[in-house]
Short mmCIF file of C-alpha atoms and ligand atoms in Angstrom, two decimals:
data_model
loop_
_atom_site.label_atom_id
_atom_site.label_comp_id
_atom_site.label_asym_id
_atom_site.label_seq_id
_atom_site.Cartn_x
_atom_site.Cartn_y
_atom_site.Cartn_z
CA MET D 1003 3.04 19.03 5.91
CA ASP D 1004 5.12 16.86 7.71
CA ASN D 1005 3.97 17.84 11.11
CA LEU D 1006 0.58 16.78 9.90
CA PHE D 1007 1.84 13.63 8.76
CA PHE D 1008 3.48 13.03 11.78
CA SER D 1009 0.34 13.89 14.23
CA LEU D 1010 -1.48 11.06 11.95
CA ALA D 1011 0.70 8.40 12.52
CA GLU D 1012 1.04 9.14 16.40
CA GLU D 1013 -2.88 8.87 16.33
CA ILE D 1014 -2.61 5.92 14.19
CA ARG D 1015 -0.66 4.03 16.69
CA LYS D 1016 -3.32 4.74 19.37
CA CYS D 1017 -6.28 3.82 17.31
CA THR D 1018 -8.46 1.54 19.09
CA ALA D 1019 -11.38 2.29 16.07
CA CYS D 1020 -11.77 -1.44 14.99
CA PRO D 1021 -11.01 -4.70 16.58
CA LEU D 1022 -7.70 -5.03 14.72
CA TRP D 1023 -6.05 -2.70 17.76
CA LYS D 1024 -6.29 -5.71 20.14
CA SER D 1025 -4.20 -8.07 18.11
CA ARG D 1026 -1.35 -5.76 17.27
CA THR D 1027 1.99 -5.22 18.40
CA LEU D 1028 2.72 -2.15 17.01
CA ALA D 1029 0.44 -0.26 14.19
CA VAL D 1030 2.75 0.58 11.03
CA PRO D 1031 1.20 3.89 9.70
CA GLY D 1032 3.63 3.57 7.04
CA GLU D 1033 7.11 4.88 5.96
CA GLY D 1034 8.77 6.06 3.04
CA ILE D 1035 9.59 9.92 1.34
CA PHE D 1036 7.00 12.30 3.61
CA ASN D 1037 8.66 10.99 6.82
CA LYS D 1038 11.56 13.11 5.80
CA GLN D 1039 11.81 16.16 3.80
CA ILE D 1040 9.30 16.65 1.09
CA SER D 1041 10.53 18.02 -2.21
CA ASP D 1042 7.57 19.04 -4.66
CA LYS D 1043 9.89 17.94 -8.18
CA GLN D 1044 9.83 13.94 -6.36
CA ILE D 1045 7.56 11.76 -7.86
CA LYS D 1046 4.70 11.23 -5.53
CA LEU D 1047 3.87 7.37 -5.21
CA PHE D 1048 2.06 5.67 -2.90
CA PHE D 1049 2.20 1.98 -2.44
CA ILE D 1050 -0.68 0.43 -0.42
CA GLY D 1051 -0.71 -3.65 0.15
CA GLU D 1052 -2.66 -5.48 2.64
CA ALA D 1053 -1.93 -5.41 6.45
CA PRO D 1054 1.35 -5.77 8.89
CA GLY D 1055 2.71 -9.33 8.68
CA GLU D 1056 4.41 -10.72 12.02
CA GLU D 1057 7.43 -9.13 11.54
CA GLU D 1058 5.70 -5.50 10.66
CA ASN D 1059 3.88 -6.25 13.87
CA ARG D 1060 7.13 -6.28 15.60
CA GLN D 1061 8.74 -3.41 14.12
CA GLY D 1062 5.97 -1.10 13.39
CA LEU D 1063 7.68 -0.53 9.59
CA PRO D 1064 5.80 -1.95 6.30
CA PHE D 1065 6.86 -4.41 4.28
CA ILE D 1066 10.13 -5.58 6.37
CA GLY D 1067 11.65 -9.70 5.70
CA ARG D 1068 10.99 -11.32 2.62
CA SER D 1069 8.19 -9.47 1.08
CA GLY D 1070 10.00 -6.20 1.86
CA LYS D 1071 12.41 -7.46 -0.37
CA PHE D 1072 11.08 -8.99 -3.16
CA LEU D 1073 9.03 -5.34 -3.08
CA ASP D 1074 12.72 -3.53 -3.73
CA GLU D 1075 13.57 -5.86 -6.16
CA MET D 1076 10.23 -4.83 -7.96
CA LEU D 1077 10.83 -1.21 -7.63
CA LYS D 1078 14.14 -1.66 -8.82
CA ILE D 1079 12.42 -2.60 -12.17
CA ALA D 1080 9.84 0.43 -12.01
CA GLY D 1081 13.41 2.70 -11.81
CA VAL D 1082 12.44 4.04 -7.87
CA GLU D 1083 13.71 3.92 -4.61
CA ARG D 1084 12.06 3.13 -1.29
CA LYS D 1085 13.18 5.92 0.24
CA ASP D 1086 11.79 7.31 -2.61
CA VAL D 1087 8.17 6.50 -2.15
CA PHE D 1088 5.46 6.09 0.36
CA ILE D 1089 4.45 2.51 1.37
CA THR D 1090 1.67 1.88 3.73
CA GLY D 1091 -1.42 -0.55 3.99
CA ALA D 1092 -5.17 -1.33 3.88
CA VAL D 1093 -5.11 -1.64 7.37
CA LYS D 1094 -2.75 -0.31 10.20
CA CYS D 1095 -2.94 -2.99 12.59
CA HIS D 1096 -1.78 -7.12 12.25
CA PRO D 1097 -4.89 -9.49 11.94
CA PRO D 1098 -5.15 -12.50 14.35
CA LYS D 1099 -3.49 -15.43 12.53
CA ASN D 1100 -2.61 -13.12 9.55
CA ARG D 1101 -6.42 -13.98 8.63
CA ASN D 1102 -7.49 -10.95 5.73
CA PRO D 1103 -8.89 -8.21 7.16
CA THR D 1104 -12.52 -7.97 7.30
CA ALA D 1105 -14.78 -5.65 4.63
CA LYS D 1106 -16.01 -3.26 7.80
CA GLU D 1107 -12.17 -3.38 9.06
CA LEU D 1108 -11.08 -1.68 5.75
CA LYS D 1109 -13.72 0.37 5.36
CA ILE D 1110 -13.06 1.72 8.98
CA CYS D 1111 -9.34 2.13 8.66
CA LYS D 1112 -9.61 3.71 5.24
CA GLU D 1113 -12.22 6.54 6.44
CA LEU D 1114 -10.22 6.88 9.29
CA TRP D 1115 -6.68 7.08 8.15
CA LEU D 1116 -5.74 5.85 4.58
CA ASP D 1117 -8.17 8.70 2.71
CA ASN D 1118 -6.44 11.36 4.97
CA GLN D 1119 -2.94 10.08 4.09
CA ILE D 1120 -3.56 10.03 0.41
CA ASN D 1121 -4.90 13.69 0.91
CA ILE D 1122 -1.98 14.98 2.69
CA ILE D 1123 0.21 13.05 0.47
CA GLN D 1124 -1.96 13.60 -3.03
CA PRO D 1125 0.24 11.27 -4.72
CA LYS D 1126 0.64 11.73 -8.67
CA LEU D 1127 -0.39 7.71 -8.52
CA ILE D 1128 -1.39 5.24 -6.02
CA VAL D 1129 -0.13 1.33 -6.79
CA ILE D 1130 -2.38 -1.03 -5.61
CA LEU D 1131 -1.01 -4.41 -4.37
CA GLY D 1132 -3.23 -6.98 -4.56
CA LYS D 1133 -6.51 -7.70 -3.71
CA VAL D 1134 -7.28 -6.61 -0.15
CA ALA D 1135 -5.69 -3.01 -1.27
CA LEU D 1136 -8.10 -3.12 -4.44
CA LYS D 1137 -11.08 -3.90 -2.44
CA SER D 1138 -10.62 -1.08 -0.04
CA LEU D 1139 -10.00 1.35 -2.68
CA LEU D 1140 -11.58 0.32 -5.59
CA ASP D 1141 -14.27 -1.89 -4.75
CA GLY D 1142 -17.52 -0.87 -6.71
CA GLU D 1143 -14.97 0.57 -9.14
CA ILE D 1144 -13.95 -2.03 -11.43
CA SER D 1145 -16.69 -4.35 -12.91
CA ASN D 1146 -16.66 -8.04 -12.08
CA LYS D 1147 -14.75 -8.97 -15.15
CA GLU D 1148 -12.08 -7.02 -14.00
CA LYS D 1149 -10.75 -8.80 -10.94
CA ILE D 1150 -7.08 -8.45 -10.15
CA ASN D 1151 -6.02 -11.30 -12.96
CA GLU D 1152 -7.51 -9.08 -15.61
CA SER D 1153 -6.75 -5.47 -14.45
CA HIS D 1154 -3.12 -5.77 -12.96
CA GLY D 1155 -1.06 -3.48 -15.01
CA THR D 1156 -3.90 -1.21 -15.73
CA ILE D 1157 -4.61 2.27 -14.51
CA ILE D 1158 -7.51 3.41 -13.30
CA THR D 1159 -8.92 6.68 -12.28
CA LYS D 1160 -11.50 7.54 -9.83
CA ASN D 1161 -12.10 10.97 -8.67
CA LYS D 1162 -9.41 12.47 -10.61
CA GLN D 1163 -6.83 10.04 -8.59
CA LYS D 1164 -4.88 7.43 -11.07
CA TYR D 1165 -4.60 3.98 -9.74
CA PHE D 1166 -2.06 1.14 -10.72
CA ILE D 1167 -2.86 -1.72 -10.16
CA THR D 1168 -0.72 -5.10 -9.34
CA TYR D 1169 -0.54 -8.09 -7.14
CA HIS D 1170 0.97 -8.21 -3.41
CA PRO D 1171 4.56 -9.46 -3.22
CA ALA D 1172 3.60 -12.25 -1.29
CA ALA D 1173 1.74 -13.50 -4.26
CA GLY D 1174 4.86 -12.80 -6.65
CA MET D 1175 7.04 -14.54 -4.11
CA ARG D 1176 5.01 -17.32 -3.72
CA PHE D 1177 3.80 -18.00 -7.17
CA PRO D 1178 5.92 -18.00 -10.54
CA LYS D 1179 3.43 -17.34 -12.80
CA ILE D 1180 2.48 -14.10 -10.99
CA LYS D 1181 6.31 -13.20 -10.07
CA LYS D 1182 6.56 -12.88 -14.50
CA SER D 1183 3.26 -10.80 -14.51
CA MET D 1184 4.43 -8.33 -11.94
CA ILE D 1185 7.70 -8.09 -13.47
CA GLU D 1186 5.84 -6.85 -16.51
CA ASP D 1187 3.85 -4.77 -14.64
CA PHE D 1188 6.61 -2.81 -12.75
CA LYS D 1189 8.05 -2.45 -16.29
CA LYS D 1190 5.07 -0.75 -17.25
CA LEU D 1191 5.30 1.36 -14.20
CA LYS D 1192 8.87 2.69 -15.02
CA LYS D 1193 7.10 4.33 -18.20
CA PHE D 1194 4.36 6.34 -16.47
CA VAL D 1195 7.08 7.40 -13.82
CA ASN D 1196 9.53 8.53 -17.00
S1 LIG O 1692 -6.49 -1.35 11.52
FE1 LIG O 1692 -7.21 0.62 11.31
S2 LIG O 1692 -9.09 1.48 12.08
FE2 LIG O 1692 -8.39 -0.96 13.13
S3 LIG O 1692 -7.55 -0.28 15.16
FE3 LIG O 1692 -5.55 -0.52 13.53
S4 LIG O 1692 -5.08 1.96 13.04
FE4 LIG O 1692 -7.59 1.42 13.74
#
């Protein structure tokens, strides 16, 4: 599984399937437990955010800088460490001027890479961080009433895969009300993990 995962990451780094490759310095395939030795006993949590920001683009790593620190704080609340989970984005390349990825870019990157990563890792739970990841993975599954403000802190099952929904760390950093909600969400996540 390790080799399969590494070769997928190599392919992602060379990908030119959607226009976002033009604005990237380094693609960000993802990082975490599955870059190391895999133990079947470890809990398989798969976190998915939005798109690489400027610092992530420079270093080729997900969730570094301030939003990464914020995510680490949240992980602590859930009782898990970053080294024990896998973290990636809905798209792997930095969009120009930090704009949101388009629906088409999300679809291409998901079908080419994200679905494969999920298939290889077979996570027990996918944690959706924010609206973009929600759109990428659960668009059409959740009704109009279940936008992120209503659906955060809940688990949705689709094709036997469980998804836990919460906000994006960048939103939690900016808005105290969202941070409060995220803290509650990650406490719920801890119960699920245990
Ligand atoms: S965002 Fe995804 S699909 Fe688009 S170029 Fe990057 S890796 Fe390829």
